[in-house]
Amino acid sequence: MSNTTIEDQVSPIYWQKVSPWALLYFVVHFSVRFVKDGLLNLLPMLVVFVTQVENKLFWAQVAGGIALISLLIYSFLYYLNFKFCISSDNEILLNKGVFKKERLTLKFGRVQNVNIAEPFYFTPVNLVNCIFDAAGSVSQEVVLPGVTKDYAQQMRKQIFDFKAQQQQEIQNTEQSETDTIENSLSISNKEIAKFGLMSNMAILAIAAFAPFINLIVDFLEKQIIAKVEGFYQQELGMLASAATFAMITLIVLLVLVAVMLSVTMSLIRFYNFELYFKGQKFKRIAGLLERHQLSMSMDKVQSIVIKQNLMGRLLKRFTVECLQASSGGIAAGVAAKKNKQTLVLPVLNSEQVDSVCQWIYPWFNSKKLAFKRAERALLYKNLGFYSLLPSVLVFGFCFIADINTLISLGVLVVFSGLVTLSYQRYGYYMHEDNGRFYMVVRKGMIGVHYRVFELYKAQSARSISTYLMRKSGLKSLYIQLASGFAFMPYIKQQDADFIIDFTIKQIESDTRSWM
Amino acid sequence: MFNNQQIMDLPKHSDISFKPLANKALLHTQLSSLLFYIPLIGALIAVCYFNETFANNAQTYLLIGMPILVAVSMAYNMISVRLRGFAVRNHDIAFKKGVIWQQVTVLPLARVQHMEIHQGPIERKLSLASIKLFSAGGVSADLQISGLTHDDCKNMRQFVQNYRQDDATTQAALVDE
C-alpha cells in the first residue's frame, strides 16, 4: 500500500478547452439530437401546421430561421462551458451544459473502450473525436470533440496502460508471448455491399418514413401509378390488367429502392473495413463519412454470435458479433449496438469465420463441432402445437367459410417443414481447452445462429420442465449471459442438471473477472 | 472435447432442499388475486344493472362462470405457493417455482449486481416482502421471490452484501483440495 503525503494527493486541476472547430461538432450533434428526439414530439405541431396554417412557406422560413439561430447560440454557449481535465487520480473530469451545468467524472478503470472517430467535417483540419465508453452505460459516455489525433491516441494509450497495470497480476506469461502476434482482416467494399442485402437496414430506413405514409401513398397514386397505368394502356395495349401491372411495377421499384438504400447504409457504416487483433485486443476501423475506430479488449467479450439468415445462406456469408455486457434487456442490447459497444464483422465466409474465431478461441473449428441435438419429443410437441393445431383451425375456417379445404393441407406441409427445420437446428456443444470450458449453442430455422461463450461468464442458470417432460426424463436449459442468453430445449434431464451444476461451479470457483 | 470425468464431487442443484415460503404467503397471494377479481365482478354487476340486454344474455353464464373462475384461480394459487421454495447456499441462491412449467433458477452471489426489497400495502399488513436480485444482461430481475417475511428478505440482502467472492473462492479451493 502506498503511503503518500497529503501534499502529493492534492494536485491542482488544469481545465482545458477543446478546439474552436469543436463548435462544428456541437452544431451537428444537437441537430441530430433534435431530429432524433425532438422532431417526434413536435409532430402534433407539424400536423396543425400542415392542416391549419395558410401561408406555409413564410411561416416555415420564420420557424426554420429561429430554430437555426437558437441552435447556433446554444452550440456556442455549450462550447464556452465545455471544459475537461485529466486529474492526477486517473479520471476524466468534464464540465458541460448551458441551462443545467453538469460535472461528469469517469475513472480510467471504468472506461471500456476509447474510440477515435474522424468525422468528414474535421478531415481538413486534421482533428478527431475521442470517445470514452463506460461499462454498459450510454449516459456515462464522454466525447471530447475536436482534439488532435495524436492527443486522442495518447489518451487511449494512457488509459490502456493504466488498465493493463491494474490487470498485470492476472495476466499470465503465456498470454503475453502470444500477444506479439498480430492478426488482421480486411473486407472489400463489394463484400460490404452484400451485407446490405443480408441486413434489415432498409426496413429501418422505411420505418423512418412511417409518419408520412399517407402523403407518400397519395403522391405515388397520383404521380406514379396513374402514369405507369397510362403507359401500359397506351404502349402495350393492356387495358384489363394495366392497373395490376402498374402496382407490381411500383412494388418492384420500391423493393429495389429499399435494397439500394440498405446497401448504401452498409457502405456508409462499414466502408473500407479493417480489423486487427493484437495483444488480446480487437481494433476495427471502418466508415465512409466518419472513419470510426473501435477497440475492444477480448476479456470484455461476453459471447460471440455467428449468424446467417436466408439471404446469407444464398450468398454463403455469415455475420459475427462480439457482444459486451449490456445492462439489462433488449433495449439495452439495442442501445449497446447503437453505442458501438458491439463489434460487428458484417460479412465473412465460413473460412474467415473460423479464422477470426480461432484468434479468440484457438480450438474453434465450425466443421468439427459435434453438436448434441434436442430429443425427438420436441419435434412431436412442436408438430402438434405449431403445425397440426393451426392446420385444424384453418380446416375449420375453410369448412365454415366454404373455401377449398386443401389449403389446410398446404398449411400442414409448410408448417411441418419449418418445425422440422427448427428442431434439426437446435444443438449444443461443450468444449474443454487448457482448463477452460466453453459452450456453443445452435438454433435457427431457415437461417442458423450460433452463440459461443465461456462458461464462467454466465450470470445464472435455469432448468424448465413440464409434467410430461419430467415423466420422459427431459428438461430445457436456460443460461443467462451478460449479453443475451443461451436456450437449449428438451435435452436429457441428467445432461441439463450436469450443465447447470457445472456452469455454477465454474462461476463460483473461477477467480477471473467476468466483466 | 469436453471431459467431465474429473468432477465427481460436483454439488448438485437437484439435491437442494428448498425452504417453503412464509406461512402468510398463501394468504397474500389469495388476497392479491381477489383484488383483481373483486373490481372485475363489480364492473360486470354494474354493466348488468345498467344494460338489460347484456344482463339477459350473460347473467346465467356469469353466475356460473365467475365463481368457477375464482375457485380455479384460488386452487391454482394454493398449488403454486406450495410448489415455490428457495434456498440460500454458501455461494448462490436457488429458487423454484411454477405449476405447469416448473423452473429451478440458480443465481451465484458473485453475479448479483444489485437487489431491491418491495413491500406493498397487503405485504406490509402481513409483515411480508419481496426481494428482487438482478444480474447483468437480464430483461428483468433474475430472481424475484415474493412471500418471504420481511426479516428473511433483510437477512438475505445482508448475506448477499456480506458475500466476498474472494473468500468464497478461497473456501472453494480448500474444499477442492
CSV table of N, CA and C in Angstrom, one decimal, chain A residues 225-279:
chain,number,residue,atom,x,y,z
A,225,ILE,N,-48.4,5.8,-60.1
A,225,ILE,CA,-49.3,4.7,-60.6
A,225,ILE,C,-50.1,5.1,-61.8
A,226,ALA,N,-50.7,6.3,-61.7
A,226,ALA,CA,-51.6,6.8,-62.9
A,226,ALA,C,-50.7,6.8,-64.2
A,227,LYS,N,-49.5,7.3,-64.1
A,227,LYS,CA,-48.7,7.4,-65.3
A,227,LYS,C,-48.3,6.0,-65.8
A,228,VAL,N,-47.8,5.1,-64.9
A,228,VAL,CA,-47.4,3.8,-65.3
A,228,VAL,C,-48.6,3.1,-65.9
A,229,GLU,N,-49.8,3.2,-65.3
A,229,GLU,CA,-51.0,2.6,-65.8
A,229,GLU,C,-51.3,3.1,-67.2
A,230,GLY,N,-51.2,4.4,-67.4
A,230,GLY,CA,-51.4,5.0,-68.7
A,230,GLY,C,-50.4,4.5,-69.8
A,231,PHE,N,-49.1,4.3,-69.3
A,231,PHE,CA,-48.1,3.8,-70.2
A,231,PHE,C,-48.5,2.4,-70.7
A,232,TYR,N,-48.9,1.5,-69.7
A,232,TYR,CA,-49.2,0.1,-70.1
A,232,TYR,C,-50.4,0.1,-71.0
A,233,GLN,N,-51.4,1.0,-70.8
A,233,GLN,CA,-52.6,1.1,-71.6
A,233,GLN,C,-52.3,1.5,-73.0
A,234,GLN,N,-51.5,2.6,-73.1
A,234,GLN,CA,-51.2,3.2,-74.4
A,234,GLN,C,-50.2,2.4,-75.2
A,235,GLU,N,-49.0,2.1,-74.6
A,235,GLU,CA,-47.9,1.5,-75.3
A,235,GLU,C,-48.1,0.0,-75.5
A,236,LEU,N,-48.6,-0.7,-74.5
A,236,LEU,CA,-48.6,-2.1,-74.6
A,236,LEU,C,-50.1,-2.7,-74.9
A,237,GLY,N,-51.0,-1.8,-74.8
A,237,GLY,CA,-52.4,-2.1,-75.1
A,237,GLY,C,-53.0,-3.1,-74.2
A,238,MET,N,-52.5,-3.1,-72.9
A,238,MET,CA,-53.1,-4.0,-71.9
A,238,MET,C,-54.1,-3.2,-71.1
A,239,LEU,N,-55.4,-3.3,-71.5
A,239,LEU,CA,-56.4,-2.5,-70.9
A,239,LEU,C,-56.8,-3.1,-69.6
A,240,ALA,N,-57.1,-4.4,-69.6
A,240,ALA,CA,-57.7,-5.1,-68.5
A,240,ALA,C,-56.8,-5.1,-67.2
A,241,SER,N,-55.6,-5.5,-67.4
A,241,SER,CA,-54.7,-5.7,-66.3
A,241,SER,C,-53.6,-4.6,-66.1
A,242,ALA,N,-53.9,-3.4,-66.7
A,242,ALA,CA,-52.9,-2.3,-66.7
A,242,ALA,C,-52.7,-1.9,-65.2
A,243,ALA,N,-53.7,-1.8,-64.4
A,243,ALA,CA,-53.6,-1.3,-63.0
A,243,ALA,C,-52.8,-2.3,-62.2
A,244,THR,N,-53.1,-3.6,-62.4
A,244,THR,CA,-52.3,-4.7,-61.7
A,244,THR,C,-50.8,-4.6,-62.0
A,245,PHE,N,-50.5,-4.4,-63.3
A,245,PHE,CA,-49.1,-4.4,-63.8
A,245,PHE,C,-48.5,-3.1,-63.2
A,246,ALA,N,-49.2,-2.0,-63.2
A,246,ALA,CA,-48.7,-0.8,-62.6
A,246,ALA,C,-48.3,-0.9,-61.1
A,247,MET,N,-49.2,-1.6,-60.4
A,247,MET,CA,-49.0,-1.9,-59.0
A,247,MET,C,-47.7,-2.8,-58.8
A,248,ILE,N,-47.6,-3.8,-59.6
A,248,ILE,CA,-46.5,-4.7,-59.5
A,248,ILE,C,-45.2,-4.0,-59.8
A,249,THR,N,-45.2,-3.2,-60.8
A,249,THR,CA,-44.0,-2.4,-61.2
A,249,THR,C,-43.6,-1.5,-60.0
A,250,LEU,N,-44.6,-0.9,-59.4
A,250,LEU,CA,-44.3,0.0,-58.3
A,250,LEU,C,-43.7,-0.7,-57.1
A,251,ILE,N,-44.3,-1.9,-56.8
A,251,ILE,CA,-43.7,-2.7,-55.7
A,251,ILE,C,-42.3,-3.1,-56.0
A,252,VAL,N,-42.0,-3.6,-57.2
A,252,VAL,CA,-40.6,-4.0,-57.6
A,252,VAL,C,-39.7,-2.8,-57.4
A,253,LEU,N,-40.2,-1.6,-57.9
A,253,LEU,CA,-39.4,-0.4,-57.8
A,253,LEU,C,-39.1,0.0,-56.3
A,254,LEU,N,-40.1,-0.2,-55.5
A,254,LEU,CA,-39.9,0.1,-54.0
A,254,LEU,C,-38.9,-0.8,-53.4
A,255,VAL,N,-39.0,-2.1,-53.8
A,255,VAL,CA,-38.1,-3.1,-53.2
A,255,VAL,C,-36.7,-2.8,-53.7
A,256,LEU,N,-36.5,-2.4,-54.9
A,256,LEU,CA,-35.2,-2.0,-55.5
A,256,LEU,C,-34.6,-0.8,-54.7
A,257,VAL,N,-35.5,0.2,-54.5
A,257,VAL,CA,-35.1,1.4,-53.7
A,257,VAL,C,-34.6,1.0,-52.3
A,258,ALA,N,-35.4,0.1,-51.7
A,258,ALA,CA,-35.1,-0.3,-50.3
A,258,ALA,C,-33.8,-1.0,-50.3
A,259,VAL,N,-33.5,-1.9,-51.3
A,259,VAL,CA,-32.2,-2.6,-51.4
A,259,VAL,C,-31.1,-1.7,-51.6
A,260,MET,N,-31.3,-0.7,-52.5
A,260,MET,CA,-30.2,0.3,-52.7
A,260,MET,C,-29.9,1.1,-51.5
A,261,LEU,N,-31.0,1.4,-50.8
A,261,LEU,CA,-30.8,2.2,-49.5
A,261,LEU,C,-30.0,1.4,-48.5
A,262,SER,N,-30.4,0.1,-48.4
A,262,SER,CA,-29.7,-0.8,-47.4
A,262,SER,C,-28.2,-0.9,-47.8
A,263,VAL,N,-28.0,-1.1,-49.0
A,263,VAL,CA,-26.6,-1.3,-49.5
A,263,VAL,C,-25.8,0.0,-49.2
A,264,THR,N,-26.4,1.2,-49.5
A,264,THR,CA,-25.8,2.5,-49.2
A,264,THR,C,-25.5,2.6,-47.7
A,265,MET,N,-26.5,2.3,-46.9
A,265,MET,CA,-26.2,2.4,-45.4
A,265,MET,C,-25.1,1.5,-44.9
A,266,SER,N,-25.1,0.3,-45.5
A,266,SER,CA,-24.0,-0.6,-45.1
A,266,SER,C,-22.6,0.0,-45.5
A,267,LEU,N,-22.6,0.5,-46.7
A,267,LEU,CA,-21.3,1.1,-47.1
A,267,LEU,C,-20.9,2.3,-46.3
A,268,ILE,N,-21.9,3.1,-45.9
A,268,ILE,CA,-21.6,4.3,-45.0
A,268,ILE,C,-21.0,3.8,-43.7
A,269,ARG,N,-21.6,2.7,-43.2
A,269,ARG,CA,-21.2,2.2,-41.9
A,269,ARG,C,-19.8,1.4,-41.9
A,270,PHE,N,-19.7,0.6,-42.9
A,270,PHE,CA,-18.5,-0.4,-42.9
A,270,PHE,C,-17.5,-0.1,-44.0
A,271,TYR,N,-17.5,1.0,-44.7
A,271,TYR,CA,-16.7,1.3,-45.8
A,271,TYR,C,-15.2,1.0,-45.4
A,272,ASN,N,-14.4,0.4,-46.3
A,272,ASN,CA,-13.0,0.0,-46.1
A,272,ASN,C,-12.8,-0.6,-44.7
A,273,PHE,N,-13.5,-1.7,-44.5
A,273,PHE,CA,-13.4,-2.3,-43.2
A,273,PHE,C,-12.1,-3.0,-42.9
A,274,GLU,N,-11.5,-2.6,-41.8
A,274,GLU,CA,-10.2,-3.2,-41.4
A,274,GLU,C,-10.3,-3.7,-40.0
A,275,LEU,N,-9.8,-4.9,-39.7
A,275,LEU,CA,-9.9,-5.4,-38.3
A,275,LEU,C,-8.5,-6.0,-38.0
A,276,TYR,N,-8.0,-5.6,-36.8
A,276,TYR,CA,-6.7,-6.1,-36.3
A,276,TYR,C,-7.0,-6.8,-34.9
A,277,PHE,N,-6.2,-7.8,-34.6
A,277,PHE,CA,-6.3,-8.4,-33.3
A,277,PHE,C,-4.8,-8.6,-32.8
A,278,LYS,N,-4.5,-7.9,-31.8
A,278,LYS,CA,-3.2,-8.0,-31.2
A,278,LYS,C,-3.3,-7.8,-29.7
A,279,GLY,N,-2.5,-8.6,-29.0
A,279,GLY,CA,-2.5,-8.4,-27.5
A,279,GLY,C,-3.8,-8.5,-26.9
